Amino acid sequence: MLWTASQVFRKFSTSSHYYQKKLKLAIIGQSLFGQEVYSSLRKQGHKVVGVFTVPDKDGKADPLAVAAEKDGTPLFKFPRWRNKGQPLPEVVDAYKSVGAELNVMPFCSQFIPMNVIDHPKHGSIIYHPSILPLHRGASAINWTLIHGDEKAGFTVFWADDGLDTGPILLQRECAVEPDDTVDTLYNRFLFPEGIKAMVESVQLIADGKAPRIPQPEEGASYEGIQRKSNARVDLAQPAKAIHNWIRGHDKVPGAWALIGGQSVTFYGSSMLTGSVPAGQPLEIEGASQPGIISKNGLVLFGNDGKALLVKNLQFEDGKMIPASKYFSSGENSSVELTNEEKQMAEEIRNIWKGILSNVPAIVDTTDFFKSGAASMDVVRLVEEVKQKCAGVQLQNEDVYMATTFQDFIQIFVRKLRGEDQEEELTIDYVSPATKEVNNMTVKMPYQCFINGRFEDAEDGKTYSTINPTDGSVICKVSYAAVGDVDRAVAAAKEAFDNGPWGRMNPRDRGSLLYKLADLMEEHQEELATIESIDSGAVYTLALKTHVGMSIQTFRYFAGWCDKIQGKTIPINQARPNRNLTFTKKEPLGVCAIVIPWNYPLMMLAWKSAACLAAGNTLVLKPAQVTPLTALKFAELSVKAGIPKGVINILPGSGGMVGQRLSDHPDIRKLGFTGSTPVGKQIMKSCALSNLKKVSLELGGKSPLIIFSDCDMDKAVRMGMSSVFFNKGENCIAAGRLFVEESIHDEYIRRVVEEIMKMKIGDPLDRSTDHGPQNHKAHLDKLLEYCEIGVKEGATLVYGGKQVDRPGFFMLPTVFTDVEDHMFIAKEESFGPVMVVSKFRNGDVDGVLQRANDTEYGLASGVFTRDINKAMYVSEQLEAGTVFVNTYNKTDVASPFGGFKQSGFGKDLGEDALSEYLKTKAVTVEY
């Protein structure tokens, strides 16, 4: 029956077509909800001929009365409509005098006589916050949560002489979230959508299109009013039932239990999904076992062995505290105010006076709620104080925890001073992780970063990270295990599902990313120094590119946070119905990111910034040999205010940490930059585990074609940069140069001349051009690569050897006479090795065929003064990026990614956001 009704309801719309006929209305009710319905109906052109509400309480008018009086609408404040069950004639006569055609009852706590209900031409409609016939009665929202309903909603129905039994006019429903409370459900859906529905219902009546669907008795239920006296928690039941009972009474009337002979009310319940935290036991009357006061709150246990977490507690005297502070609640002594703080306190006293206009004077013991304040007044108080005192981090919850004026001032001052901030991030800087280097003190976190904290790997294992400049140990770094991965993923999932990150306004999320970028810029010299000693990057390059582009990347994607949007799509209409189809872009959830060692911070930024901007949380594994800038980034993310669990960093091996990330069922996306063989294994694992989304930036053998009509000076300079930039440890490095025969010899001569001018040395020396290779194993691989080239018959023109000095330095190398079948012609060196082949003069198509004869397609380039030739070649090259008369020119706004076995998916630019979003299509029939 309800299903049939919902089909009827969908046929009606709030479009302007229905706002033609207008009615004379009587609004009977109260509260902010009643005020909003009243104001919305007036805006739509209906005439409110009378407002009937409750008398002032403690000298304070109801919000509906305030609005009506301001508008000059006839206003009536009746304490009651009946006496001993009989209508009061003088009240009924006053009501009839306004001549209403319809009674609208958005929220009404009084009993209205049937001769008033039935008097108007169109009768009366009432709003009820449940999906009738379920949960009839005055505590419908409470019982929706107490029973653990998966769906909530409301009904607009025609009033009759029964108790919430009248015919249905309109219904709406929504999903119940796991930790919804009465407040969150009301504020998220029942309040805003209920206002719209009341306005729509009135217009349907005006247009003669309002249905009257009889309520079925099947599935009907009636529950009594929930009051404090009957809200005690039965702790001898499963944890889920306890959780539902507590949230079903949050904030009104409040579920409670006896602790130490005193009733204590519970607020902010959530199911505990991870391990039970350590803490101090607390005896609770009727509980199957003692609760635990932990740093996260009060842990309660059900009789099924499962647990839930309670965030806040309220005592009989009205005082509310964080549950974690139960055993220390009496330790906070009053703070002494400075003269400036006393002046602020007086300004706040005036704010209290403005809200509590019924109170003669605001004294220290004035209680905000006992003086008549309601939830909307809480919002007003917080916002007015924040407006007066910019920068103070005050929240609605603080008012509930400090209800008297003196307590509120105390919490305000502590917030103003920063004393009530979350526990400061503790970093175990042992001496090896603090270095005096590059004329500064560099502090480097070295532990796993999980759920907003630095901590050792669960098995205590560590490994050494090496400075490639001299082979010395920088420090010991935690070696993450599988258990650490699972904890990090659980933290990221909790942060996404239940933390503030998932509920955060996108613009606020962008503000945090901007702040993170600012902190990176503030610490750019320190980050560049760490990058230099950990990866061997030349300091000037690290400062400009490794760190500089990372900052730009976070700023770019911070700007995208509030611009991610779907679109409306015209579809075929199935007459007589009409349809609206639109798409929404939603975050994926927990994402894993695995980055390489060549640009440790920049690769982190390229993937993480887009991931976070889209609203996801992440677990990132830096390369085992270069973990330090990622861990420093984690430290800065905490200082920026990124909520705990959103970013997790796990140093360790790819075989253990990377594999577990690929296999983990709670990860919805994995972004990887690295070798093609490892990328294939990751793709296979992601498919077999839970078919998680994958983006891969893999190996390359990028061709660079240099025609004889090029600008030779530029071609030499850029050609060298294409190979030797960042010591050749560059994913888009030109793995093979094709030089037109007529200029080949001159080109090689000039390249060698320039190489011989390059300064090889300490990357922290500002005059150094070429630093050490990233690590010893990679240097050995490069030397072997050169040996193979010589053995196969290529001409070694320059280099091919290790530099005779401590560290992992290699001479820039040039090979010529490289034939297409040779190993060095096909395989990537990932080092400072220029591989040059010549091609016949004028053979454009021939050199294109050779350039494309590879399984890779990451980047490519062409140098020529002939724009037609340049455009033709750029169209024919099979690569994700083509550079024309330049090279290595990447920008945060330009998408980056490869073709073929160089992978798929994009970093940077708007396209990168799509890698971390899913598209939902919604079709509405009306």
PDB file of C-alpha atoms in Angstrom, residues 417-668:
ATOM      1  CA  ARG A 417      44.562  30.316  24.514  1.00  0.00           C
ATOM      2  CA  GLY A 418      44.730  27.010  22.662  1.00  0.00           C
ATOM      3  CA  GLU A 419      44.771  25.028  25.913  1.00  0.00           C
ATOM      4  CA  ASP A 420      41.910  22.729  24.908  1.00  0.00           C
ATOM      5  CA  GLN A 421      43.395  21.658  21.596  1.00  0.00           C
ATOM      6  CA  GLU A 422      43.868  17.986  20.892  1.00  0.00           C
ATOM      7  CA  GLU A 423      46.944  16.344  22.304  1.00  0.00           C
ATOM      8  CA  GLU A 424      49.953  17.701  20.463  1.00  0.00           C
ATOM      9  CA  LEU A 425      51.601  15.381  17.995  1.00  0.00           C
ATOM     10  CA  THR A 426      54.536  13.688  19.663  1.00  0.00           C
ATOM     11  CA  ILE A 427      57.514  12.768  17.511  1.00  0.00           C
ATOM     12  CA  ASP A 428      60.333  10.677  18.875  1.00  0.00           C
ATOM     13  CA  TYR A 429      63.252  12.683  17.488  1.00  0.00           C
ATOM     14  CA  VAL A 430      66.228  10.609  18.554  1.00  0.00           C
ATOM     15  CA  SER A 431      69.632  12.035  17.730  1.00  0.00           C
ATOM     16  CA  PRO A 432      70.154  10.221  14.382  1.00  0.00           C
ATOM     17  CA  ALA A 433      66.878  11.788  13.117  1.00  0.00           C
ATOM     18  CA  THR A 434      68.010  15.319  13.947  1.00  0.00           C
ATOM     19  CA  LYS A 435      70.879  16.579  11.832  1.00  0.00           C
ATOM     20  CA  GLU A 436      72.819  19.796  11.496  1.00  0.00           C
ATOM     21  CA  VAL A 437      73.112  19.970   7.739  1.00  0.00           C
ATOM     22  CA  ASN A 438      72.916  22.594   4.986  1.00  0.00           C
ATOM     23  CA  ASN A 439      73.293  25.356   7.608  1.00  0.00           C
ATOM     24  CA  MET A 440      70.112  24.324   9.403  1.00  0.00           C
ATOM     25  CA  THR A 441      68.776  21.861  11.952  1.00  0.00           C
ATOM     26  CA  VAL A 442      66.754  19.252  10.113  1.00  0.00           C
ATOM     27  CA  LYS A 443      64.253  17.154  12.095  1.00  0.00           C
ATOM     28  CA  MET A 444      63.074  13.969  10.427  1.00  0.00           C
ATOM     29  CA  PRO A 445      60.268  11.712  11.707  1.00  0.00           C
ATOM     30  CA  TYR A 446      61.225   8.090  11.138  1.00  0.00           C
ATOM     31  CA  GLN A 447      58.269   6.024  12.449  1.00  0.00           C
ATOM     32  CA  CYS A 448      55.089   4.779  10.800  1.00  0.00           C
ATOM     33  CA  PHE A 449      52.373   7.440  10.710  1.00  0.00           C
ATOM     34  CA  ILE A 450      49.008   5.852  11.530  1.00  0.00           C
ATOM     35  CA  ASN A 451      45.789   7.564  12.611  1.00  0.00           C
ATOM     36  CA  GLY A 452      47.462  10.895  13.313  1.00  0.00           C
ATOM     37  CA  ARG A 453      50.347   9.487  15.380  1.00  0.00           C
ATOM     38  CA  PHE A 454      53.931   8.418  14.799  1.00  0.00           C
ATOM     39  CA  GLU A 455      54.575   4.952  16.162  1.00  0.00           C
ATOM     40  CA  ASP A 456      56.982   2.052  15.769  1.00  0.00           C
ATOM     41  CA  ALA A 457      56.143  -0.862  13.496  1.00  0.00           C
ATOM     42  CA  GLU A 458      54.171  -3.489  15.401  1.00  0.00           C
ATOM     43  CA  ASP A 459      57.104  -5.912  15.443  1.00  0.00           C
ATOM     44  CA  GLY A 460      59.621  -3.161  16.219  1.00  0.00           C
ATOM     45  CA  LYS A 461      61.667  -3.775  13.069  1.00  0.00           C
ATOM     46  CA  THR A 462      63.682  -0.961  11.473  1.00  0.00           C
ATOM     47  CA  TYR A 463      66.024  -0.491   8.529  1.00  0.00           C
ATOM     48  CA  SER A 464      68.666   2.057   7.554  1.00  0.00           C
ATOM     49  CA  THR A 465      68.044   4.791   5.027  1.00  0.00           C
ATOM     50  CA  ILE A 466      71.258   5.784   3.273  1.00  0.00           C
ATOM     51  CA  ASN A 467      72.690   9.116   2.107  1.00  0.00           C
ATOM     52  CA  PRO A 468      73.781   8.425  -1.509  1.00  0.00           C
ATOM     53  CA  THR A 469      76.332  11.246  -1.374  1.00  0.00           C
ATOM     54  CA  ASP A 470      78.670   9.275   0.905  1.00  0.00           C
ATOM     55  CA  GLY A 471      76.928   5.995   1.710  1.00  0.00           C
ATOM     56  CA  SER A 472      76.390   6.936   5.367  1.00  0.00           C
ATOM     57  CA  VAL A 473      73.319   5.999   7.412  1.00  0.00           C
ATOM     58  CA  ILE A 474      70.923   8.946   7.869  1.00  0.00           C
ATOM     59  CA  CYS A 475      68.756   7.200  10.453  1.00  0.00           C
ATOM     60  CA  LYS A 476      66.866   4.023  11.245  1.00  0.00           C
ATOM     61  CA  VAL A 477      63.299   3.946   9.879  1.00  0.00           C
ATOM     62  CA  SER A 478      60.377   1.778  10.968  1.00  0.00           C
ATOM     63  CA  TYR A 479      59.845  -1.244   8.749  1.00  0.00           C
ATOM     64  CA  ALA A 480      56.078  -1.612   8.495  1.00  0.00           C
ATOM     65  CA  ALA A 481      54.485  -5.048   8.749  1.00  0.00           C
ATOM     66  CA  VAL A 482      51.189  -6.432   7.463  1.00  0.00           C
ATOM     67  CA  GLY A 483      49.528  -5.636  10.800  1.00  0.00           C
ATOM     68  CA  ASP A 484      50.564  -2.005  10.428  1.00  0.00           C
ATOM     69  CA  VAL A 485      48.918  -1.913   6.991  1.00  0.00           C
ATOM     70  CA  ASP A 486      45.694  -3.287   8.431  1.00  0.00           C
ATOM     71  CA  ARG A 487      45.694  -0.712  11.248  1.00  0.00           C
ATOM     72  CA  ALA A 488      46.375   2.125   8.811  1.00  0.00           C
ATOM     73  CA  VAL A 489      43.586   1.011   6.475  1.00  0.00           C
ATOM     74  CA  ALA A 490      41.184   0.678   9.421  1.00  0.00           C
ATOM     75  CA  ALA A 491      42.082   4.214  10.512  1.00  0.00           C
ATOM     76  CA  ALA A 492      41.569   5.562   6.995  1.00  0.00           C
ATOM     77  CA  LYS A 493      38.231   3.767   6.697  1.00  0.00           C
ATOM     78  CA  GLU A 494      37.048   5.098  10.048  1.00  0.00           C
ATOM     79  CA  ALA A 495      38.113   8.615   9.045  1.00  0.00           C
ATOM     80  CA  PHE A 496      36.199   8.320   5.768  1.00  0.00           C
ATOM     81  CA  ASP A 497      33.056   6.663   7.146  1.00  0.00           C
ATOM     82  CA  ASN A 498      32.654   8.430  10.475  1.00  0.00           C
ATOM     83  CA  GLY A 499      35.237  11.194  10.796  1.00  0.00           C
ATOM     84  CA  PRO A 500      34.896  14.903  10.070  1.00  0.00           C
ATOM     85  CA  TRP A 501      36.692  14.583   6.697  1.00  0.00           C
ATOM     86  CA  GLY A 502      33.772  12.773   5.063  1.00  0.00           C
ATOM     87  CA  ARG A 503      31.235  15.302   6.369  1.00  0.00           C
ATOM     88  CA  MET A 504      33.366  18.362   5.748  1.00  0.00           C
ATOM     89  CA  ASN A 505      32.210  21.120   3.435  1.00  0.00           C
ATOM     90  CA  PRO A 506      34.370  20.863   0.269  1.00  0.00           C
ATOM     91  CA  ARG A 507      35.424  24.494   0.655  1.00  0.00           C
ATOM     92  CA  ASP A 508      36.650  23.789   4.181  1.00  0.00           C
ATOM     93  CA  ARG A 509      38.540  20.783   2.846  1.00  0.00           C
ATOM     94  CA  GLY A 510      40.170  23.065   0.299  1.00  0.00           C
ATOM     95  CA  SER A 511      41.127  25.495   3.050  1.00  0.00           C
ATOM     96  CA  LEU A 512      42.970  22.716   4.881  1.00  0.00           C
ATOM     97  CA  LEU A 513      44.854  21.766   1.720  1.00  0.00           C
ATOM     98  CA  TYR A 514      45.790  25.401   1.148  1.00  0.00           C
ATOM     99  CA  LYS A 515      47.065  25.526   4.719  1.00  0.00           C
ATOM    100  CA  LEU A 516      49.069  22.360   4.128  1.00  0.00           C
ATOM    101  CA  ALA A 517      50.625  23.920   1.016  1.00  0.00           C
ATOM    102  CA  ASP A 518      51.482  27.034   3.026  1.00  0.00           C
ATOM    103  CA  LEU A 519      53.220  24.905   5.660  1.00  0.00           C
ATOM    104  CA  MET A 520      55.151  23.064   2.953  1.00  0.00           C
ATOM    105  CA  GLU A 521      56.277  26.420   1.604  1.00  0.00           C
ATOM    106  CA  GLU A 522      57.225  27.570   5.104  1.00  0.00           C
ATOM    107  CA  HIS A 523      59.367  24.429   5.467  1.00  0.00           C
ATOM    108  CA  GLN A 524      60.554  24.242   1.863  1.00  0.00           C
ATOM    109  CA  GLU A 525      64.278  24.587   2.667  1.00  0.00           C
ATOM    110  CA  GLU A 526      64.028  21.794   5.234  1.00  0.00           C
ATOM    111  CA  LEU A 527      62.051  19.576   2.861  1.00  0.00           C
ATOM    112  CA  ALA A 528      64.522  20.212   0.031  1.00  0.00           C
ATOM    113  CA  THR A 529      67.432  19.396   2.322  1.00  0.00           C
ATOM    114  CA  ILE A 530      65.844  16.115   3.420  1.00  0.00           C
ATOM    115  CA  GLU A 531      65.062  15.283  -0.210  1.00  0.00           C
ATOM    116  CA  SER A 532      68.658  16.001  -1.160  1.00  0.00           C
ATOM    117  CA  ILE A 533      70.324  13.848   1.495  1.00  0.00           C
ATOM    118  CA  ASP A 534      67.782  11.007   1.144  1.00  0.00           C
ATOM    119  CA  SER A 535      67.526  10.803  -2.676  1.00  0.00           C
ATOM    120  CA  GLY A 536      70.641  12.557  -3.949  1.00  0.00           C
ATOM    121  CA  ALA A 537      68.707  15.309  -5.702  1.00  0.00           C
ATOM    122  CA  VAL A 538      70.682  18.475  -6.315  1.00  0.00           C
ATOM    123  CA  TYR A 539      69.446  20.946  -3.674  1.00  0.00           C
ATOM    124  CA  THR A 540      68.598  23.747  -6.114  1.00  0.00           C
ATOM    125  CA  LEU A 541      66.546  21.308  -8.200  1.00  0.00           C
ATOM    126  CA  ALA A 542      64.925  19.847  -5.093  1.00  0.00           C
ATOM    127  CA  LEU A 543      63.937  23.324  -3.949  1.00  0.00           C
ATOM    128  CA  LYS A 544      62.495  24.364  -7.316  1.00  0.00           C
ATOM    129  CA  THR A 545      61.007  21.122  -8.619  1.00  0.00           C
ATOM    130  CA  HIS A 546      60.794  18.371  -6.012  1.00  0.00           C
ATOM    131  CA  VAL A 547      59.370  20.707  -3.371  1.00  0.00           C
ATOM    132  CA  GLY A 548      58.266  23.705  -5.429  1.00  0.00           C
ATOM    133  CA  MET A 549      56.026  21.716  -7.746  1.00  0.00           C
ATOM    134  CA  SER A 550      54.665  19.756  -4.770  1.00  0.00           C
ATOM    135  CA  ILE A 551      53.475  23.018  -3.209  1.00  0.00           C
ATOM    136  CA  GLN A 552      51.947  24.128  -6.507  1.00  0.00           C
ATOM    137  CA  THR A 553      50.182  20.776  -6.840  1.00  0.00           C
ATOM    138  CA  PHE A 554      48.482  21.024  -3.450  1.00  0.00           C
ATOM    139  CA  ARG A 555      47.418  24.602  -4.138  1.00  0.00           C
ATOM    140  CA  TYR A 556      46.036  23.648  -7.535  1.00  0.00           C
ATOM    141  CA  PHE A 557      43.930  20.784  -6.192  1.00  0.00           C
ATOM    142  CA  ALA A 558      42.878  22.757  -3.107  1.00  0.00           C
ATOM    143  CA  GLY A 559      41.140  25.074  -5.555  1.00  0.00           C
ATOM    144  CA  TRP A 560      39.276  22.146  -7.099  1.00  0.00           C
ATOM    145  CA  CYS A 561      37.663  20.952  -3.863  1.00  0.00           C
ATOM    146  CA  ASP A 562      34.478  23.008  -4.213  1.00  0.00           C
ATOM    147  CA  LYS A 563      34.303  22.772  -8.002  1.00  0.00           C
ATOM    148  CA  ILE A 564      33.760  19.026  -8.370  1.00  0.00           C
ATOM    149  CA  GLN A 565      30.311  18.660  -9.829  1.00  0.00           C
ATOM    150  CA  GLY A 566      28.075  16.436 -11.878  1.00  0.00           C
ATOM    151  CA  LYS A 567      25.729  17.460 -14.651  1.00  0.00           C
ATOM    152  CA  THR A 568      22.121  17.214 -15.729  1.00  0.00           C
ATOM    153  CA  ILE A 569      21.352  14.927 -18.650  1.00  0.00           C
ATOM    154  CA  PRO A 570      18.328  15.203 -20.947  1.00  0.00           C
ATOM    155  CA  ILE A 571      16.723  11.784 -21.435  1.00  0.00           C
ATOM    156  CA  ASN A 572      13.691  10.529 -23.320  1.00  0.00           C
ATOM    157  CA  GLN A 573      10.491  11.289 -21.447  1.00  0.00           C
ATOM    158  CA  ALA A 574       8.044   8.453 -20.916  1.00  0.00           C
ATOM    159  CA  ARG A 575       4.787  10.383 -21.150  1.00  0.00           C
ATOM    160  CA  PRO A 576       2.814  11.465 -19.221  1.00  0.00           C
ATOM    161  CA  ASN A 577       5.612  11.336 -16.630  1.00  0.00           C
ATOM    162  CA  ARG A 578       8.571  13.672 -16.636  1.00  0.00           C
ATOM    163  CA  ASN A 579      12.130  12.766 -15.675  1.00  0.00           C
ATOM    164  CA  LEU A 580      15.157  14.486 -14.277  1.00  0.00           C
ATOM    165  CA  THR A 581      18.515  12.720 -14.651  1.00  0.00           C
ATOM    166  CA  PHE A 582      21.664  14.061 -13.090  1.00  0.00           C
ATOM    167  CA  THR A 583      25.075  12.756 -12.088  1.00  0.00           C
ATOM    168  CA  LYS A 584      27.014  13.175  -8.868  1.00  0.00           C
ATOM    169  CA  LYS A 585      30.757  12.842  -8.383  1.00  0.00           C
ATOM    170  CA  GLU A 586      31.551  11.025  -5.152  1.00  0.00           C
ATOM    171  CA  PRO A 587      34.821   9.997  -3.469  1.00  0.00           C
ATOM    172  CA  LEU A 588      35.842   6.352  -3.635  1.00  0.00           C
ATOM    173  CA  GLY A 589      36.761   5.812   0.007  1.00  0.00           C
ATOM    174  CA  VAL A 590      40.126   4.539   1.187  1.00  0.00           C
ATOM    175  CA  CYS A 591      42.832   4.846  -1.463  1.00  0.00           C
ATOM    176  CA  ALA A 592      46.319   3.319  -1.466  1.00  0.00           C
ATOM    177  CA  ILE A 593      49.197   5.190  -3.078  1.00  0.00           C
ATOM    178  CA  VAL A 594      52.562   3.599  -3.820  1.00  0.00           C
ATOM    179  CA  ILE A 595      55.245   6.007  -5.009  1.00  0.00           C
ATOM    180  CA  PRO A 596      58.775   5.672  -6.442  1.00  0.00           C
ATOM    181  CA  TRP A 597      62.142   6.924  -5.219  1.00  0.00           C
ATOM    182  CA  ASN A 598      63.109   9.385  -7.960  1.00  0.00           C
ATOM    183  CA  TYR A 599      60.852  12.294  -6.870  1.00  0.00           C
ATOM    184  CA  PRO A 600      59.775  11.217  -3.363  1.00  0.00           C
ATOM    185  CA  LEU A 601      57.804  14.319  -2.365  1.00  0.00           C
ATOM    186  CA  MET A 602      56.603  15.345  -5.807  1.00  0.00           C
ATOM    187  CA  MET A 603      55.167  11.911  -6.626  1.00  0.00           C
ATOM    188  CA  LEU A 604      53.432  11.972  -3.244  1.00  0.00           C
ATOM    189  CA  ALA A 605      51.922  15.365  -4.100  1.00  0.00           C
ATOM    190  CA  TRP A 606      50.878  14.428  -7.632  1.00  0.00           C
ATOM    191  CA  LYS A 607      48.699  11.593  -6.385  1.00  0.00           C
ATOM    192  CA  SER A 608      47.779  12.581  -2.826  1.00  0.00           C
ATOM    193  CA  ALA A 609      46.583  16.105  -3.610  1.00  0.00           C
ATOM    194  CA  ALA A 610      43.997  14.901  -6.138  1.00  0.00           C
ATOM    195  CA  CYS A 611      43.023  12.012  -3.874  1.00  0.00           C
ATOM    196  CA  LEU A 612      42.415  14.293  -0.884  1.00  0.00           C
ATOM    197  CA  ALA A 613      40.725  17.027  -2.915  1.00  0.00           C
ATOM    198  CA  ALA A 614      38.191  14.438  -4.080  1.00  0.00           C
ATOM    199  CA  GLY A 615      37.366  13.674  -0.437  1.00  0.00           C
ATOM    200  CA  ASN A 616      39.106  10.316  -0.038  1.00  0.00           C
ATOM    201  CA  THR A 617      41.390   9.123   2.737  1.00  0.00           C
ATOM    202  CA  LEU A 618      44.701   7.454   1.961  1.00  0.00           C
ATOM    203  CA  VAL A 619      47.401   5.021   2.989  1.00  0.00           C
ATOM    204  CA  LEU A 620      50.677   5.843   1.264  1.00  0.00           C
ATOM    205  CA  LYS A 621      53.790   3.711   0.937  1.00  0.00           C
ATOM    206  CA  PRO A 622      56.889   5.722   0.039  1.00  0.00           C
ATOM    207  CA  ALA A 623      59.780   3.975  -1.671  1.00  0.00           C
ATOM    208  CA  GLN A 624      61.786   1.968   0.812  1.00  0.00           C
ATOM    209  CA  VAL A 625      64.980   3.857   0.010  1.00  0.00           C
ATOM    210  CA  THR A 626      63.481   7.383   0.254  1.00  0.00           C
ATOM    211  CA  PRO A 627      60.893   7.547   3.068  1.00  0.00           C
ATOM    212  CA  LEU A 628      61.909  10.735   4.895  1.00  0.00           C
ATOM    213  CA  THR A 629      60.124  13.569   3.045  1.00  0.00           C
ATOM    214  CA  ALA A 630      56.866  11.578   3.104  1.00  0.00           C
ATOM    215  CA  LEU A 631      57.124  11.267   6.895  1.00  0.00           C
ATOM    216  CA  LYS A 632      57.959  14.971   7.223  1.00  0.00           C
ATOM    217  CA  PHE A 633      54.892  15.673   5.077  1.00  0.00           C
ATOM    218  CA  ALA A 634      52.818  13.631   7.563  1.00  0.00           C
ATOM    219  CA  GLU A 635      54.040  15.867  10.381  1.00  0.00           C
ATOM    220  CA  LEU A 636      53.033  18.988   8.433  1.00  0.00           C
ATOM    221  CA  SER A 637      49.605  17.517   7.671  1.00  0.00           C
ATOM    222  CA  VAL A 638      48.868  17.346  11.405  1.00  0.00           C
ATOM    223  CA  LYS A 639      49.957  20.950  11.872  1.00  0.00           C
ATOM    224  CA  ALA A 640      47.655  21.915   8.991  1.00  0.00           C
ATOM    225  CA  GLY A 641      44.686  20.405  10.830  1.00  0.00           C
ATOM    226  CA  ILE A 642      44.070  17.419   8.562  1.00  0.00           C
ATOM    227  CA  PRO A 643      41.927  15.102  10.746  1.00  0.00           C
ATOM    228  CA  LYS A 644      43.494  11.946  12.085  1.00  0.00           C
ATOM    229  CA  GLY A 645      43.222   8.869   9.900  1.00  0.00           C
ATOM    230  CA  VAL A 646      42.915  10.840   6.663  1.00  0.00           C
ATOM    231  CA  ILE A 647      46.624  10.467   5.818  1.00  0.00           C
ATOM    232  CA  ASN A 648      48.668   7.402   6.796  1.00  0.00           C
ATOM    233  CA  ILE A 649      52.301   6.794   5.788  1.00  0.00           C
ATOM    234  CA  LEU A 650      53.942   3.357   5.945  1.00  0.00           C
ATOM    235  CA  PRO A 651      57.661   3.011   5.162  1.00  0.00           C
ATOM    236  CA  GLY A 652      58.732  -0.517   4.293  1.00  0.00           C
ATOM    237  CA  SER A 653      59.082  -3.000   1.477  1.00  0.00           C
ATOM    238  CA  GLY A 654      56.973  -3.169  -1.635  1.00  0.00           C
ATOM    239  CA  GLY A 655      56.795  -6.950  -1.362  1.00  0.00           C
ATOM    240  CA  MET A 656      55.125  -6.731   2.043  1.00  0.00           C
ATOM    241  CA  VAL A 657      53.398  -3.365   2.419  1.00  0.00           C
ATOM    242  CA  GLY A 658      52.677  -2.817  -1.277  1.00  0.00           C
ATOM    243  CA  GLN A 659      51.338  -6.330  -1.716  1.00  0.00           C
ATOM    244  CA  ARG A 660      49.057  -6.072   1.304  1.00  0.00           C
ATOM    245  CA  LEU A 661      47.691  -2.759   0.017  1.00  0.00           C
ATOM    246  CA  SER A 662      46.965  -4.420  -3.329  1.00  0.00           C
ATOM    247  CA  ASP A 663      45.164  -7.287  -1.621  1.00  0.00           C
ATOM    248  CA  HIS A 664      43.287  -5.369   1.067  1.00  0.00           C
ATOM    249  CA  PRO A 665      39.489  -5.625   0.696  1.00  0.00           C
ATOM    250  CA  ASP A 666      38.762  -2.212   2.257  1.00  0.00           C
ATOM    251  CA  ILE A 667      40.864  -0.259  -0.256  1.00  0.00           C
ATOM    252  CA  ARG A 668      38.854   0.997  -3.235  1.00  0.00           C
TER     253      ARG A 668
END
